[in-house]
Short mmCIF file of C-alpha atoms in Angstrom, two decimals:
data_model
loop_
_atom_site.label_atom_id
_atom_site.label_comp_id
_atom_site.label_asym_id
_atom_site.label_seq_id
_atom_site.Cartn_x
_atom_site.Cartn_y
_atom_site.Cartn_z
CA UNK A 1 32.24 16.58 8.39
CA UNK A 2 31.56 20.17 8.49
CA UNK A 3 28.73 22.47 10.85
CA UNK A 4 27.64 22.94 6.83
CA UNK A 5 26.51 18.88 6.13
CA UNK A 6 25.14 18.25 9.68
CA UNK A 7 22.86 21.05 9.13
CA UNK A 8 21.61 19.55 5.23
CA UNK A 9 21.30 15.61 7.24
CA UNK A 10 19.01 17.83 10.42
CA UNK A 11 17.55 19.29 7.51
CA UNK A 12 17.25 16.76 4.82
CA UNK A 13 14.99 14.74 8.07
CA UNK A 14 13.41 17.11 9.81
CA UNK A 15 11.59 17.82 5.22
CA UNK A 16 11.22 14.16 5.09
CA UNK A 17 9.75 12.95 9.00
CA UNK A 18 7.53 15.80 8.84
CA UNK A 19 4.95 14.24 5.85
CA UNK A 20 4.95 10.89 8.12
CA UNK A 21 2.57 11.77 10.47
CA UNK A 22 -0.13 12.93 6.88
CA UNK A 23 1.23 10.02 5.36
CA UNK A 24 -0.38 7.92 8.45
CA UNK A 25 -3.41 9.82 8.95
CA UNK A 26 -4.78 9.52 4.79
CA UNK A 27 -3.70 6.30 5.02
CA UNK A 28 -5.98 5.01 8.04
CA UNK A 29 -8.97 7.62 7.44
CA UNK A 30 -8.64 7.56 3.32
CA UNK A 31 -9.87 11.02 3.80
CA UNK A 32 -7.48 13.52 1.52
CA UNK A 33 -11.39 16.43 1.81
CA UNK A 34 -8.37 18.90 2.24
CA UNK A 35 -5.29 17.91 -0.20
CA UNK A 36 -5.05 19.90 -2.60
CA UNK A 37 -5.06 17.62 -5.84
CA UNK A 38 -2.72 19.62 -8.13
CA UNK A 39 0.22 20.97 -5.04
CA UNK A 40 0.32 17.07 -4.70
CA UNK A 41 1.01 16.33 -8.65
CA UNK A 42 3.62 19.61 -9.02
CA UNK A 43 4.57 18.06 -5.27
CA UNK A 44 5.50 14.79 -6.38
CA UNK A 45 7.08 16.00 -9.83
CA UNK A 46 9.28 17.69 -7.85
CA UNK A 47 10.38 15.05 -5.35
CA UNK A 48 11.18 12.90 -8.54
CA UNK A 49 13.45 15.59 -10.53
CA UNK A 50 14.97 16.06 -7.13
CA UNK A 51 15.85 12.58 -6.70
CA UNK A 52 17.00 12.71 -10.73
CA UNK A 53 19.37 15.43 -9.50
CA UNK A 54 20.62 14.22 -6.28
CA UNK A 55 21.43 10.43 -8.53
CA UNK A 56 22.95 12.68 -11.43
CA UNK A 57 25.61 14.26 -8.81
CA UNK A 58 26.20 11.12 -6.14
CA UNK A 59 24.75 12.89 -3.67
CA UNK A 60 23.07 10.72 -1.15
CA UNK A 61 21.29 13.26 1.36
CA UNK A 62 18.92 14.82 -1.64
CA UNK A 63 18.80 11.24 -2.93
CA UNK A 64 18.04 9.80 0.31
CA UNK A 65 15.17 12.63 0.82
CA UNK A 66 13.48 12.94 -1.79
CA UNK A 67 13.63 9.09 -2.16
CA UNK A 68 11.84 8.91 1.43
CA UNK A 69 9.74 11.73 1.43
CA UNK A 70 8.55 10.71 -1.85
CA UNK A 71 7.62 7.56 -0.57
CA UNK A 72 5.75 9.13 2.35
CA UNK A 73 3.89 11.28 -0.56
CA UNK A 74 2.85 9.28 -3.16
CA UNK A 75 0.92 6.71 -0.98
CA UNK A 76 -0.97 10.55 -0.19
CA UNK A 77 -1.13 11.46 -3.62
CA UNK A 78 -3.03 7.70 -5.14
CA UNK A 79 -5.80 7.76 -2.58
CA UNK A 80 -6.30 11.99 -3.68
CA UNK A 81 -6.49 11.16 -7.00
CA UNK A 82 -8.81 8.34 -6.76
CA UNK A 83 -11.61 9.27 -4.10
CA UNK A 84 -11.45 12.82 -4.97
#
């Protein structure tokens, strides 16, 4: 595997995992007061588009990174929309 691929996979892992602490905190506290709802709606829409793109071009790294980030971001968005 080329260095560029390794860098891409590492970037995908770090970016994806960066949402895990926020998801854990929001799920545990149910507090989304400091989070922009509009930002998360836009972000989740972007993730869905990236996921579709990754599937269309058959790129596992793009697909998996965006799928996992979507899994971490959705609970935050759902709690934000329900609780304001």
